[in-house]
């Protein structure tokens, strides 16, 4: 996966989410917050996600003893684009190490800051071409403070949808 990082990245406090489905997901996450506390993963209700977003939705567990991320849930569209089931895989098993450093920094920043992150970029998810995509990354915390889970969605711009 080749990553073009500077297409568009919004500062965490001023997220300019351009896709209405991701904007609705951010709004839903904000509703789940308990005042200044982060919402727990258990507060997520898949039926309350914006329409059509579930195939693009993901959840990573934060593996604190390894400072790593394990895919807990990957929507069917994400798996189809990558070409394999991603559930249970570690971050580096999904993103090649030589291309993942910048994305990992974003994950790390969300974990340390407790603030969402939005990015628009292109990546070579397919062997023959770059795919533009938009990604919203959201923090979750059982105790309301210590991020133990990252959720969000990645929306790819595809000429034709992948076959399942």
Short mmCIF file of C-alpha atoms in Angstrom, two decimals:
data_model
loop_
_atom_site.label_atom_id
_atom_site.label_comp_id
_atom_site.label_asym_id
_atom_site.label_seq_id
_atom_site.Cartn_x
_atom_site.Cartn_y
_atom_site.Cartn_z
CA UNK A 1 0.00 0.00 0.00
CA UNK A 2 1.50 3.31 -1.03
CA UNK A 3 0.14 6.18 0.97
CA UNK A 4 -0.13 9.77 -0.20
CA UNK A 5 -0.40 11.58 3.13
CA UNK A 6 -0.91 15.22 2.30
CA UNK A 7 -4.14 15.08 0.32
CA UNK A 8 -6.19 16.40 3.24
CA UNK A 9 -5.95 16.02 6.97
CA UNK A 10 -8.12 18.04 9.29
CA UNK A 11 -6.86 19.15 12.69
CA UNK A 12 -8.51 17.09 15.41
CA UNK A 13 -10.38 20.01 16.95
CA UNK A 14 -11.67 21.29 13.60
CA UNK A 15 -12.73 18.17 11.72
CA UNK A 16 -13.95 19.16 8.27
CA UNK A 17 -15.54 15.85 7.34
CA UNK A 18 -16.59 16.10 3.69
CA UNK A 19 -18.62 12.89 3.34
CA UNK A 20 -22.12 13.07 4.85
CA UNK A 21 -21.97 9.43 6.05
CA UNK A 22 -18.74 10.07 7.97
CA UNK A 23 -20.10 13.37 9.28
CA UNK A 24 -23.15 11.45 10.56
CA UNK A 25 -20.83 8.88 12.18
CA UNK A 26 -18.89 11.66 13.93
CA UNK A 27 -22.19 13.16 15.14
CA UNK A 28 -23.30 9.75 16.44
CA UNK A 29 -19.97 9.31 18.30
CA UNK A 30 -20.38 12.76 19.87
CA UNK A 31 -23.86 11.74 21.08
CA UNK A 32 -22.31 8.67 22.75
CA UNK A 33 -19.85 10.77 24.73
CA UNK A 34 -20.67 11.21 28.40
CA UNK A 35 -19.83 14.88 28.89
CA UNK A 36 -16.07 15.12 28.57
CA UNK A 37 -15.66 11.33 28.87
CA UNK A 38 -15.05 9.14 25.84
CA UNK A 39 -17.73 6.58 25.04
CA UNK A 40 -17.10 2.89 25.71
CA UNK A 41 -17.08 0.46 22.77
CA UNK A 42 -20.12 -1.24 24.27
CA UNK A 43 -22.16 1.91 23.67
CA UNK A 44 -21.94 1.33 19.91
CA UNK A 45 -25.21 0.13 18.42
CA UNK A 46 -24.64 -1.18 14.86
CA UNK A 47 -28.29 -0.49 14.02
CA UNK A 48 -27.73 3.19 14.87
CA UNK A 49 -24.83 3.62 12.43
CA UNK A 50 -25.55 5.82 9.43
CA UNK A 51 -27.26 3.95 6.59
CA UNK A 52 -24.93 1.92 4.42
CA UNK A 53 -21.90 2.45 6.63
CA UNK A 54 -21.57 -1.00 8.22
CA UNK A 55 -19.66 -2.56 5.25
CA UNK A 56 -17.07 0.21 5.68
CA UNK A 57 -16.93 0.17 9.49
CA UNK A 58 -13.98 -1.14 11.52
CA UNK A 59 -12.96 -1.59 15.15
CA UNK A 60 -9.38 -2.02 16.36
CA UNK A 61 -8.52 -3.08 19.90
CA UNK A 62 -5.58 -1.19 21.39
CA UNK A 63 -3.02 -3.77 22.51
CA UNK A 64 -1.36 -1.67 25.20
CA UNK A 65 1.36 -4.11 26.22
CA UNK A 66 2.65 -4.13 22.62
CA UNK A 67 1.64 -0.59 21.59
CA UNK A 68 -0.19 -2.16 18.68
CA UNK A 69 -3.65 -2.55 17.19
CA UNK A 70 -5.67 -5.74 16.54
CA UNK A 71 -8.59 -5.69 14.12
CA UNK A 72 -11.71 -6.71 16.04
CA UNK A 73 -14.23 -5.99 13.29
CA UNK A 74 -13.83 -5.25 9.59
CA UNK A 75 -16.78 -4.52 7.33
CA UNK A 76 -17.33 -6.63 4.25
CA UNK A 77 -16.33 -3.83 1.85
CA UNK A 78 -12.99 -3.36 3.62
CA UNK A 79 -12.25 -7.09 3.47
CA UNK A 80 -13.23 -7.21 -0.21
CA UNK A 81 -10.86 -4.36 -1.05
CA UNK A 82 -7.95 -5.86 0.90
CA UNK A 83 -8.80 -9.29 -0.47
CA UNK A 84 -8.95 -11.20 2.81
CA UNK A 85 -10.62 -11.39 6.20
CA UNK A 86 -8.94 -8.87 8.50
CA UNK A 87 -10.54 -9.81 11.84
CA UNK A 88 -7.89 -10.80 14.38
CA UNK A 89 -4.99 -9.44 12.32
CA UNK A 90 -2.50 -7.00 13.76
CA UNK A 91 -1.95 -3.54 12.25
CA UNK A 92 1.24 -4.51 10.39
CA UNK A 93 -0.47 -7.58 8.91
CA UNK A 94 -3.02 -5.30 7.26
CA UNK A 95 -0.75 -2.36 6.37
CA UNK A 96 2.73 -3.18 5.02
CA UNK A 97 5.34 -1.95 7.50
CA UNK A 98 7.17 0.22 4.98
CA UNK A 99 3.94 2.13 4.20
CA UNK A 100 2.15 2.13 7.55
CA UNK A 101 4.31 4.44 9.67
CA UNK A 102 2.31 7.59 8.95
CA UNK A 103 -1.04 5.87 9.48
CA UNK A 104 0.24 4.32 12.71
CA UNK A 105 1.20 7.83 13.91
CA UNK A 106 -2.42 8.89 13.37
CA UNK A 107 -3.68 5.89 15.36
CA UNK A 108 -1.16 6.66 18.11
CA UNK A 109 -2.24 10.32 18.17
CA UNK A 110 -5.91 9.38 18.57
CA UNK A 111 -4.98 7.03 21.42
CA UNK A 112 -2.86 9.66 23.20
CA UNK A 113 -5.17 12.65 22.58
CA UNK A 114 -8.57 10.99 22.82
CA UNK A 115 -9.69 13.06 19.82
CA UNK A 116 -11.04 11.88 16.45
CA UNK A 117 -8.97 12.09 13.28
CA UNK A 118 -10.15 12.53 9.69
CA UNK A 119 -8.04 12.02 6.57
CA UNK A 120 -8.51 11.97 2.81
CA UNK A 121 -5.80 10.27 0.79
CA UNK A 122 -5.00 7.74 -1.89
CA UNK A 123 -3.45 4.37 -1.20
CA UNK A 124 -2.44 1.44 -3.35
CA UNK A 125 -4.79 -1.12 -1.85
CA UNK A 126 -5.08 -2.83 -5.23
CA UNK A 127 -1.97 -4.08 -7.04
CA UNK A 128 -2.68 -2.09 -10.20
CA UNK A 129 -3.88 1.30 -8.96
CA UNK A 130 -4.30 3.86 -6.22
CA UNK A 131 -7.69 4.14 -4.54
CA UNK A 132 -8.77 7.49 -3.09
CA UNK A 133 -10.46 7.14 0.28
CA UNK A 134 -11.73 9.05 3.30
CA UNK A 135 -11.26 7.72 6.83
CA UNK A 136 -12.67 8.77 10.19
CA UNK A 137 -10.92 7.35 13.26
CA UNK A 138 -12.73 7.56 16.63
CA UNK A 139 -11.50 6.82 20.18
CA UNK A 140 -13.42 4.66 22.68
CA UNK A 141 -12.57 4.07 26.35
CA UNK A 142 -14.21 1.79 28.91
CA UNK A 143 -13.13 4.10 31.74
CA UNK A 144 -13.97 7.26 29.77
CA UNK A 145 -10.31 8.38 29.63
CA UNK A 146 -7.86 5.66 28.54
CA UNK A 147 -8.41 4.81 24.88
CA UNK A 148 -8.66 1.04 24.54
CA UNK A 149 -10.43 0.81 21.20
CA UNK A 150 -10.51 2.69 17.89
CA UNK A 151 -13.52 2.63 15.62
CA UNK A 152 -14.38 4.32 12.40
CA UNK A 153 -14.98 3.87 8.71
CA UNK A 154 -13.00 4.02 5.48
CA UNK A 155 -14.88 5.00 2.33
CA UNK A 156 -13.16 4.14 -0.96
CA UNK A 157 -13.88 5.72 -4.32
CA UNK A 158 -14.37 2.72 -6.59
CA UNK A 159 -15.19 2.64 -10.28
CA UNK A 160 -16.88 -0.73 -9.77
CA UNK A 161 -17.71 -2.31 -6.42
CA UNK A 162 -15.67 -5.42 -5.54
CA UNK A 163 -17.33 -8.83 -5.85
CA UNK A 164 -18.02 -10.67 -2.63
#
